mmCIF file of C-alpha atoms in Angstrom:
data_model
loop_
_atom_site.group_PDB
_atom_site.id
_atom_site.type_symbol
_atom_site.label_atom_id
_atom_site.label_comp_id
_atom_site.label_asym_id
_atom_site.label_seq_id
_atom_site.Cartn_x
_atom_site.Cartn_y
_atom_site.Cartn_z
ATOM 1 C CA UNK J 258 -2.224 18.642 -15.965
ATOM 2 C CA UNK J 259 -1.435 16.099 -13.237
ATOM 3 C CA UNK J 260 -2.987 13.348 -15.380
ATOM 4 C CA UNK J 261 -0.620 14.236 -18.235
ATOM 5 C CA UNK J 262 2.345 14.297 -15.853
ATOM 6 C CA UNK J 263 1.505 10.871 -14.402
ATOM 7 C CA UNK J 264 0.680 9.124 -17.674
ATOM 8 C CA UNK J 265 2.995 10.821 -20.170
ATOM 9 C CA UNK J 266 6.034 11.569 -18.018
ATOM 10 C CA UNK J 267 6.138 9.491 -14.836
ATOM 11 C CA UNK J 268 5.049 6.135 -16.298
ATOM 12 C CA UNK J 269 7.491 6.155 -19.289
ATOM 13 C CA UNK J 270 10.276 7.355 -16.989
ATOM 14 C CA UNK J 271 9.676 4.448 -14.617
ATOM 15 C CA UNK J 272 9.751 1.921 -17.488
ATOM 16 C CA UNK J 273 12.950 3.479 -18.843
ATOM 17 C CA UNK J 274 14.561 3.464 -15.402
ATOM 18 C CA UNK J 275 13.700 -0.201 -14.959
ATOM 19 C CA UNK J 276 15.177 -1.047 -18.366
ATOM 20 C CA UNK J 277 18.380 0.778 -17.395
ATOM 21 C CA UNK J 278 18.424 -1.102 -14.107
ATOM 22 C CA UNK J 279 18.189 -4.425 -15.954
ATOM 23 C CA UNK J 280 21.097 -3.477 -18.248
ATOM 24 C CA UNK J 281 23.289 -2.422 -15.325
ATOM 25 C CA UNK J 282 22.037 -5.083 -12.876
ATOM 26 C CA UNK J 283 25.388 -6.941 -12.592
ATOM 27 C CA UNK J 284 27.037 -3.724 -11.380
ATOM 28 C CA UNK J 285 24.294 -3.111 -8.817
ATOM 29 C CA UNK J 286 24.434 -6.698 -7.539
ATOM 30 C CA UNK J 287 28.216 -6.598 -7.203
ATOM 31 C CA UNK J 288 28.064 -3.230 -5.449
ATOM 32 C CA UNK J 289 25.323 -4.316 -3.036
ATOM 33 C CA UNK J 290 27.137 -7.570 -2.271
ATOM 34 C CA UNK J 291 30.390 -5.689 -1.690
ATOM 35 C CA UNK J 292 28.969 -3.284 0.888
ATOM 36 C CA UNK J 293 26.729 -5.822 2.647
ATOM 37 C CA UNK J 294 29.499 -7.382 4.816
ATOM 38 C CA UNK J 295 30.350 -3.992 6.355
ATOM 39 C CA UNK J 296 26.708 -3.215 7.179
ATOM 40 C CA UNK J 297 24.740 -4.661 10.113
ATOM 41 C CA UNK J 298 22.376 -7.507 9.303
ATOM 42 C CA UNK J 299 22.565 -10.380 6.833
ATOM 43 C CA UNK J 300 23.151 -9.085 3.295
ATOM 44 C CA UNK J 301 21.058 -6.017 4.043
ATOM 45 C CA UNK J 302 21.953 -3.963 0.951
ATOM 46 C CA UNK J 303 21.543 -6.924 -1.388
ATOM 47 C CA UNK J 304 18.138 -7.826 0.060
ATOM 48 C CA UNK J 305 16.804 -4.295 -0.187
ATOM 49 C CA UNK J 306 18.092 -3.927 -3.739
ATOM 50 C CA UNK J 307 16.415 -7.184 -4.771
ATOM 51 C CA UNK J 308 13.023 -6.191 -3.312
ATOM 52 C CA UNK J 309 13.201 -2.751 -4.974
ATOM 53 C CA UNK J 310 14.280 -4.352 -8.248
ATOM 54 C CA UNK J 311 11.352 -6.791 -8.096
ATOM 55 C CA UNK J 312 8.893 -3.981 -7.414
ATOM 56 C CA UNK J 313 10.122 -1.808 -10.280
ATOM 57 C CA UNK J 314 10.115 -4.758 -12.652
ATOM 58 C CA UNK J 315 6.568 -5.778 -11.688
ATOM 59 C CA UNK J 316 5.420 -2.167 -12.003
ATOM 60 C CA UNK J 317 6.982 -1.722 -15.444
ATOM 61 C CA UNK J 318 5.657 -5.018 -16.816
ATOM 62 C CA UNK J 319 2.201 -4.112 -15.518
ATOM 63 C CA UNK J 320 2.300 -0.772 -17.325
ATOM 64 C CA UNK J 321 3.267 -2.438 -20.604
ATOM 65 C CA UNK J 322 0.533 -5.073 -20.281
ATOM 66 C CA UNK J 323 -1.990 -2.383 -19.363
ATOM 67 C CA UNK J 324 -1.063 -0.465 -22.500
ATOM 68 C CA UNK J 325 -1.640 -3.633 -24.525
ATOM 69 C CA UNK J 326 -5.058 -4.124 -22.902
ATOM 70 C CA UNK J 327 -5.979 -0.526 -23.705
ATOM 71 C CA UNK J 328 -5.139 -1.115 -27.359
ATOM 72 C CA UNK J 329 -6.967 -4.464 -27.405
ATOM 73 C CA UNK J 330 -10.090 -2.872 -25.941
ATOM 74 C CA UNK J 331 -10.395 -0.556 -28.918
ATOM 75 C CA UNK J 332 -8.175 2.258 -27.593
ATOM 76 C CA UNK J 333 -10.050 2.192 -24.293
ATOM 77 C CA UNK J 334 -13.545 1.831 -25.747
ATOM 78 C CA UNK J 335 -14.380 -1.378 -23.803
ATOM 79 C CA UNK J 336 -11.717 -1.139 -21.101
ATOM 80 C CA UNK J 337 -14.301 -0.846 -18.283
ATOM 81 C CA UNK J 338 -16.508 -3.676 -19.506
ATOM 82 C CA UNK J 339 -16.973 -6.709 -17.203
ATOM 83 C CA UNK J 340 -14.764 -8.811 -19.490
ATOM 84 C CA UNK J 341 -11.780 -6.495 -19.243
ATOM 85 C CA UNK J 342 -12.449 -5.837 -15.543
ATOM 86 C CA UNK J 343 -12.047 -9.574 -14.926
ATOM 87 C CA UNK J 344 -8.762 -9.557 -16.837
ATOM 88 C CA UNK J 345 -7.496 -6.669 -14.703
ATOM 89 C CA UNK J 346 -8.401 -8.442 -11.446
ATOM 90 C CA UNK J 347 -6.590 -11.577 -12.655
ATOM 91 C CA UNK J 348 -3.599 -9.467 -13.636
ATOM 92 C CA UNK J 349 -3.413 -7.813 -10.227
ATOM 93 C CA UNK J 350 -3.713 -11.171 -8.476
ATOM 94 C CA UNK J 351 -0.990 -12.754 -10.616
ATOM 95 C CA UNK J 352 1.359 -9.815 -9.946
ATOM 96 C CA UNK J 353 0.739 -9.764 -6.205
ATOM 97 C CA UNK J 354 1.207 -13.529 -5.874
ATOM 98 C CA UNK J 355 4.550 -13.443 -7.687
ATOM 99 C CA UNK J 356 5.841 -10.397 -5.833
ATOM 100 C CA UNK J 357 4.691 -11.534 -2.396
ATOM 101 C CA UNK J 358 6.155 -15.017 -2.701
ATOM 102 C CA UNK J 359 9.592 -13.670 -3.563
ATOM 103 C CA UNK J 360 9.440 -10.742 -1.124
ATOM 104 C CA UNK J 361 8.389 -13.026 1.734
ATOM 105 C CA UNK J 362 11.295 -15.353 0.955
ATOM 106 C CA UNK J 363 13.868 -12.557 0.745
ATOM 107 C CA UNK J 364 12.596 -10.678 3.798
ATOM 108 C CA UNK J 365 11.940 -13.810 5.894
ATOM 109 C CA UNK J 366 8.364 -12.630 6.413
ATOM 110 C CA UNK J 367 5.478 -14.833 7.534
ATOM 111 C CA UNK J 368 1.764 -14.049 7.410
ATOM 112 C CA UNK J 369 -0.691 -15.539 9.907
ATOM 113 C CA UNK J 370 -4.452 -15.053 9.835
ATOM 114 C CA UNK J 371 -6.749 -15.366 12.839
ATOM 115 C CA UNK J 372 -10.508 -15.250 13.103
ATOM 116 C CA UNK J 373 -13.354 -15.846 10.631
ATOM 117 C CA UNK J 374 -12.009 -14.674 7.257
ATOM 118 C CA UNK J 375 -14.077 -13.654 4.169
ATOM 119 C CA UNK J 376 -14.572 -17.273 3.091
ATOM 120 C CA UNK J 377 -17.071 -17.511 5.969
ATOM 121 C CA UNK J 378 -19.425 -15.356 3.873
ATOM 122 C CA UNK J 379 -20.113 -17.469 0.774
ATOM 123 C CA UNK J 380 -22.267 -15.861 -1.903
ATOM 124 C CA UNK J 381 -22.538 -12.640 0.110
ATOM 125 C CA UNK J 382 -20.911 -9.264 -0.567
ATOM 126 C CA UNK J 383 -18.871 -7.868 2.298
ATOM 127 C CA UNK J 384 -17.781 -4.441 3.512
ATOM 128 C CA UNK J 385 -14.186 -4.684 4.735
ATOM 129 C CA UNK J 386 -13.432 -2.013 7.326
ATOM 130 C CA UNK J 387 -9.683 -1.996 7.903
ATOM 131 C CA UNK J 388 -7.160 -0.359 10.147
ATOM 132 C CA UNK J 389 -4.636 1.715 8.164
ATOM 133 C CA UNK J 390 -1.004 1.091 9.107
ATOM 134 C CA UNK J 391 1.324 1.373 6.143
ATOM 135 C CA UNK J 392 1.556 0.289 2.501
ATOM 136 C CA UNK J 393 2.881 -3.162 3.409
ATOM 137 C CA UNK J 394 -0.257 -4.013 5.359
ATOM 138 C CA UNK J 395 -2.540 -2.551 2.681
ATOM 139 C CA UNK J 396 -0.941 -4.577 -0.120
ATOM 140 C CA UNK J 397 -1.140 -7.679 2.055
ATOM 141 C CA UNK J 398 -4.881 -7.144 2.529
ATOM 142 C CA UNK J 399 -5.398 -6.909 -1.251
ATOM 143 C CA UNK J 400 -3.267 -10.030 -1.720
ATOM 144 C CA UNK J 401 -5.347 -11.953 0.817
ATOM 145 C CA UNK J 402 -8.715 -10.869 -0.593
ATOM 146 C CA UNK J 403 -7.791 -11.701 -4.183
ATOM 147 C CA UNK J 404 -5.649 -14.802 -3.793
ATOM 148 C CA UNK J 405 -6.857 -16.534 -0.644
ATOM 149 C CA UNK J 406 -10.534 -15.646 -0.650
ATOM 150 C CA UNK J 407 -11.422 -15.101 -4.317
ATOM 151 C CA UNK J 408 -12.877 -11.620 -3.794
ATOM 152 C CA UNK J 409 -12.864 -8.698 -6.213
ATOM 153 C CA UNK J 410 -12.051 -5.617 -4.113
ATOM 154 C CA UNK J 411 -13.584 -2.203 -4.647
ATOM 155 C CA UNK J 412 -11.202 0.133 -2.851
ATOM 156 C CA UNK J 413 -11.474 3.627 -1.409
ATOM 157 C CA UNK J 414 -7.970 5.090 -1.142
ATOM 158 C CA UNK J 415 -6.124 8.382 -0.866
ATOM 159 C CA UNK J 416 -5.575 10.353 -4.047
ATOM 160 C CA UNK J 417 -1.829 10.563 -3.346
ATOM 161 C CA UNK J 418 -1.541 6.881 -4.281
ATOM 162 C CA UNK J 419 -2.478 7.831 -7.838
ATOM 163 C CA UNK J 420 1.138 8.974 -8.231
ATOM 164 C CA UNK J 421 2.092 5.298 -8.423
ATOM 165 C CA UNK J 422 1.672 4.781 -12.202
ATOM 166 C CA UNK J 423 0.402 1.192 -12.154
ATOM 167 C CA UNK J 424 -2.017 1.814 -9.273
ATOM 168 C CA UNK J 425 -3.296 4.897 -11.068
ATOM 169 C CA UNK J 426 -4.011 3.052 -14.315
ATOM 170 C CA UNK J 427 -5.450 -0.151 -12.843
ATOM 171 C CA UNK J 428 -7.736 1.432 -10.272
ATOM 172 C CA UNK J 429 -9.230 3.792 -12.820
ATOM 173 C CA UNK J 430 -10.312 0.780 -14.883
ATOM 174 C CA UNK J 431 -11.916 -1.303 -12.135
ATOM 175 C CA UNK J 432 -14.355 -0.037 -9.476
ATOM 176 C CA UNK J 433 -12.426 2.173 -7.035
ATOM 177 C CA UNK J 434 -12.355 5.732 -5.774
ATOM 178 C CA UNK J 435 -9.441 8.091 -5.135
ATOM 179 C CA UNK J 436 -10.433 10.631 -2.508
ATOM 180 C CA UNK J 437 -8.686 13.536 -0.833
ATOM 181 C CA UNK J 438 -8.395 13.621 2.980
ATOM 182 C CA UNK J 439 -9.099 17.354 2.689
ATOM 183 C CA UNK J 440 -11.836 17.637 0.045
ATOM 184 C CA UNK J 441 -12.501 20.854 -1.794
ATOM 185 C CA UNK J 442 -15.556 22.903 -0.953
ATOM 186 C CA UNK J 443 -18.667 21.348 -2.433
ATOM 187 C CA UNK J 444 -17.050 17.947 -3.044
ATOM 188 C CA UNK J 445 -19.407 15.236 -1.822
ATOM 189 C CA UNK J 446 -17.149 12.327 -0.865
ATOM 190 C CA UNK J 447 -19.929 10.367 0.808
ATOM 191 C CA UNK J 448 -21.900 10.274 -2.445
ATOM 192 C CA UNK J 449 -18.809 9.010 -4.301
ATOM 193 C CA UNK J 450 -18.327 6.251 -1.741
ATOM 194 C CA UNK J 451 -22.017 5.327 -1.785
ATOM 195 C CA UNK J 452 -21.947 5.038 -5.589
ATOM 196 C CA UNK J 453 -18.921 2.731 -5.384
ATOM 197 C CA UNK J 454 -20.595 0.520 -2.751
ATOM 198 C CA UNK J 455 -23.820 0.174 -4.751
ATOM 199 C CA UNK J 456 -24.594 -2.960 -6.725
ATOM 200 C CA UNK J 457 -22.049 -5.261 -5.089
ATOM 201 C CA UNK J 458 -21.888 -8.781 -6.516
ATOM 202 C CA UNK J 459 -21.677 -11.868 -4.332
ATOM 203 C CA UNK J 460 -17.893 -12.096 -4.775
ATOM 204 C CA UNK J 461 -17.201 -8.378 -4.230
ATOM 205 C CA UNK J 462 -15.442 -6.873 -1.240
ATOM 206 C CA UNK J 463 -15.816 -3.149 -0.659
ATOM 207 C CA UNK J 464 -12.666 -1.995 1.171
ATOM 208 C CA UNK J 465 -12.451 1.208 3.171
ATOM 209 C CA UNK J 466 -9.957 2.602 5.696
ATOM 210 C CA UNK J 467 -12.011 4.846 8.037
ATOM 211 C CA UNK J 468 -8.910 6.462 9.578
ATOM 212 C CA UNK J 469 -8.138 8.176 6.261
ATOM 213 C CA UNK J 470 -4.372 7.629 6.454
ATOM 214 C CA UNK J 471 -1.564 5.605 7.959
ATOM 215 C CA UNK J 472 -1.180 5.813 11.715
ATOM 216 C CA UNK J 473 1.536 8.154 12.975
ATOM 217 C CA UNK J 474 1.697 9.967 16.339
ATOM 218 C CA UNK J 475 1.444 13.337 14.564
ATOM 219 C CA UNK J 476 -1.674 12.289 12.634
ATOM 220 C CA UNK J 477 -3.199 10.938 15.822
ATOM 221 C CA UNK J 478 -2.696 14.316 17.518
ATOM 222 C CA UNK J 479 -4.202 16.149 14.536
ATOM 223 C CA UNK J 480 -7.225 13.830 14.504
ATOM 224 C CA UNK J 481 -7.855 14.472 18.201
ATOM 225 C CA UNK J 482 -7.435 18.229 17.732
ATOM 226 C CA UNK J 483 -9.887 18.124 14.816
ATOM 227 C CA UNK J 484 -12.536 16.455 16.991
ATOM 228 C CA UNK J 485 -12.068 19.109 19.695
ATOM 229 C CA UNK J 486 -12.335 21.848 17.057
ATOM 230 C CA UNK J 487 -15.642 20.374 15.851
ATOM 231 C CA UNK J 488 -16.929 20.366 19.423
ATOM 232 C CA UNK J 489 -16.931 16.551 19.633
ATOM 233 C CA UNK J 490 -15.136 16.518 22.964
ATOM 234 C CA UNK J 491 -16.443 13.124 24.098
ATOM 235 C CA UNK J 492 -15.207 11.478 20.878
ATOM 236 C CA UNK J 493 -11.881 13.303 21.264
ATOM 237 C CA UNK J 494 -11.472 11.914 24.771
ATOM 238 C CA UNK J 495 -12.150 8.396 23.491
ATOM 239 C CA UNK J 496 -9.609 8.948 20.693
ATOM 240 C CA UNK J 497 -7.027 10.042 23.257
ATOM 241 C CA UNK J 498 -7.383 6.680 24.990
ATOM 242 C CA UNK J 499 -6.670 4.842 21.715
ATOM 243 C CA UNK J 500 -2.880 4.799 21.316
ATOM 244 C CA UNK J 501 -2.464 2.514 18.282
ATOM 245 C CA UNK J 502 -5.119 3.779 15.853
ATOM 246 C CA UNK J 503 -6.460 7.057 14.550
ATOM 247 C CA UNK J 504 -9.962 8.206 15.375
ATOM 248 C CA UNK J 505 -12.193 6.865 12.582
ATOM 249 C CA UNK J 506 -13.968 9.240 10.225
ATOM 250 C CA UNK J 507 -17.356 7.556 10.019
ATOM 251 C CA UNK J 508 -19.001 9.395 7.109
ATOM 252 C CA UNK J 509 -17.682 7.278 4.246
ATOM 253 C CA UNK J 510 -18.216 3.957 6.001
ATOM 254 C CA UNK J 511 -21.769 4.869 6.987
ATOM 255 C CA UNK J 512 -22.499 5.871 3.393
ATOM 256 C CA UNK J 513 -21.263 2.461 2.242
ATOM 257 C CA UNK J 514 -23.466 0.717 4.828
ATOM 258 C CA UNK J 515 -26.543 2.506 3.492
ATOM 259 C CA UNK J 516 -25.600 1.822 -0.147
ATOM 260 C CA UNK J 517 -25.034 -1.930 0.398
ATOM 261 C CA UNK J 518 -27.858 -3.098 2.690
ATOM 262 C CA UNK J 519 -27.291 -6.771 1.822
ATOM 263 C CA UNK J 520 -23.593 -6.826 2.745
ATOM 264 C CA UNK J 521 -22.085 -8.172 5.948
ATOM 265 C CA UNK J 522 -19.212 -6.315 7.603
ATOM 266 C CA UNK J 523 -15.736 -7.687 8.197
ATOM 267 C CA UNK J 524 -13.412 -5.787 10.522
ATOM 268 C CA UNK J 525 -9.670 -6.226 9.926
ATOM 269 C CA UNK J 526 -6.652 -5.366 12.048
ATOM 270 C CA UNK J 527 -3.036 -6.317 11.583
ATOM 271 C CA UNK J 528 0.247 -5.902 13.336
ATOM 272 C CA UNK J 529 3.838 -6.706 12.511
ATOM 273 C CA UNK J 530 4.656 -4.127 9.834
ATOM 274 C CA UNK J 531 2.959 -1.140 11.462
ATOM 275 C CA UNK J 532 6.031 1.080 11.544
ATOM 276 C CA UNK J 533 7.359 0.294 8.043
ATOM 277 C CA UNK J 534 6.253 3.484 6.304
ATOM 278 C CA UNK J 535 9.400 4.514 4.424
ATOM 279 C CA UNK J 536 12.380 2.953 2.650
ATOM 280 C CA UNK J 537 14.443 4.005 5.683
ATOM 281 C CA UNK J 538 12.189 1.974 7.968
ATOM 282 C CA UNK J 539 12.581 -1.060 5.709
ATOM 283 C CA UNK J 540 16.355 -0.582 5.666
ATOM 284 C CA UNK J 541 16.611 -0.509 9.459
ATOM 285 C CA UNK J 542 14.488 -3.669 9.836
ATOM 286 C CA UNK J 543 16.318 -5.939 7.382
ATOM 287 C CA UNK J 544 16.564 -8.879 7.779
ATOM 288 C CA UNK J 545 13.003 -8.751 9.046
ATOM 289 C CA UNK J 546 12.278 -12.296 10.248
ATOM 290 C CA UNK J 547 8.830 -11.130 11.313
ATOM 291 C CA UNK J 548 5.300 -12.493 11.421
ATOM 292 C CA UNK J 549 2.480 -10.291 10.189
ATOM 293 C CA UNK J 550 -0.749 -11.187 11.971
ATOM 294 C CA UNK J 551 -4.088 -10.390 10.320
ATOM 295 C CA UNK J 552 -7.131 -10.579 12.580
ATOM 296 C CA UNK J 553 -10.603 -10.812 11.062
ATOM 297 C CA UNK J 554 -13.925 -10.259 12.841
ATOM 298 C CA UNK J 555 -17.261 -10.931 11.170
ATOM 299 C CA UNK J 556 -20.190 -8.679 11.995
ATOM 300 C CA UNK J 557 -23.570 -9.947 10.738
ATOM 301 C CA UNK J 558 -25.795 -7.253 9.345
ATOM 302 C CA UNK J 559 -28.381 -7.852 12.043
ATOM 303 C CA UNK J 560 -25.892 -6.725 14.726
ATOM 304 C CA UNK J 561 -25.344 -3.278 13.180
ATOM 305 C CA UNK J 562 -27.502 -0.468 14.645
ATOM 306 C CA UNK J 563 -29.915 1.347 12.360
ATOM 307 C CA UNK J 564 -29.504 4.982 13.458
ATOM 308 C CA UNK J 565 -26.594 7.176 12.357
ATOM 309 C CA UNK J 566 -25.530 8.234 15.875
ATOM 310 C CA UNK J 567 -25.796 4.638 17.098
ATOM 311 C CA UNK J 568 -23.659 3.484 14.161
ATOM 312 C CA UNK J 569 -20.968 6.062 14.953
ATOM 313 C CA UNK J 570 -20.941 4.869 18.560
ATOM 314 C CA UNK J 571 -20.749 1.262 17.317
ATOM 315 C CA UNK J 572 -17.813 2.074 14.993
ATOM 316 C CA UNK J 573 -15.898 3.825 17.787
ATOM 317 C CA UNK J 574 -16.502 0.813 19.997
ATOM 318 C CA UNK J 575 -14.993 -1.464 17.371
ATOM 319 C CA UNK J 576 -12.004 0.834 16.971
ATOM 320 C CA UNK J 577 -11.406 0.720 20.729
ATOM 321 C CA UNK J 578 -11.538 -3.074 20.504
ATOM 322 C CA UNK J 579 -9.048 -3.072 17.605
ATOM 323 C CA UNK J 580 -6.759 -0.726 19.546
ATOM 324 C CA UNK J 581 -6.724 -3.158 22.470
ATOM 325 C CA UNK J 582 -6.039 -6.122 20.178
ATOM 326 C CA UNK J 583 -3.051 -4.325 18.616
ATOM 327 C CA UNK J 584 -1.667 -3.533 22.062
ATOM 328 C CA UNK J 585 -1.976 -7.188 23.120
ATOM 329 C CA UNK J 586 -0.442 -8.551 19.886
ATOM 330 C CA UNK J 587 2.338 -6.073 19.262
ATOM 331 C CA UNK J 588 5.452 -7.995 18.103
ATOM 332 C CA UNK J 589 8.293 -8.295 20.575
ATOM 333 C CA UNK J 590 11.492 -6.602 19.408
#
């Protein structure tokens, strides 16, 4: 039922809304320009409207192109073949490049990368283990992997993101996995993740967010309470000392490690857009004039412990390191 709602109702509605927005765009631009002088910031309403307009337009064009690819593949018969998978990766890269270039210009946003990035691992698959801190950071990571480093991401992400029509369609055609943070009884998420991480090519990047959701103080408290409830009091105490990240859930990442024994690990943290989780947050921050910093750490396979308990300890140690890096590199207001 939800599939029908997303594909047959939500997606056509979004395309129709975007078409209406294009027809009435002069009225929206005039209205946004008229109210901008009485609002704090430089052309705040006009900037936010333009970014939202760009996003809806990119989303709608993607849906139309994806429909055309479905028809061209024989009504979906060959849509998951390597040929069409390559087309979908190119399509995602082209869309992200266009959107990011304009959004960075309008929002006065800069992106800086530090540390050994994925191009330090030529001809080797990588497991990208990333801190989760908002949709802006997540999209930036995909943009960097595709455009800067020529990787084809395989992504593990929350099932709630399937309500975005374009994300839903694209990521069901290329290797990816939508998972629930609260799986139903009998649902083996680790097996799903292991299957996705198997058979990585040399230009693949398996991407996972061990925290399971964006960082918020309430989620942090729930994660700590969950560890206490499971009797993992030592891990809960370590999580209490980490103030910028959630306690990692190691099961999925460890399953990926076992399924991809030839892959190196790349840890990723970022700061600069951590608190931009809603449209209201974006509104308050405009004009942004910010620098998003992405920090990469490479972890050769030989440095990863072999035992499960040792790997959990190793992952927590990395998360404590990432927490300290975020604290030291938090942007000044």
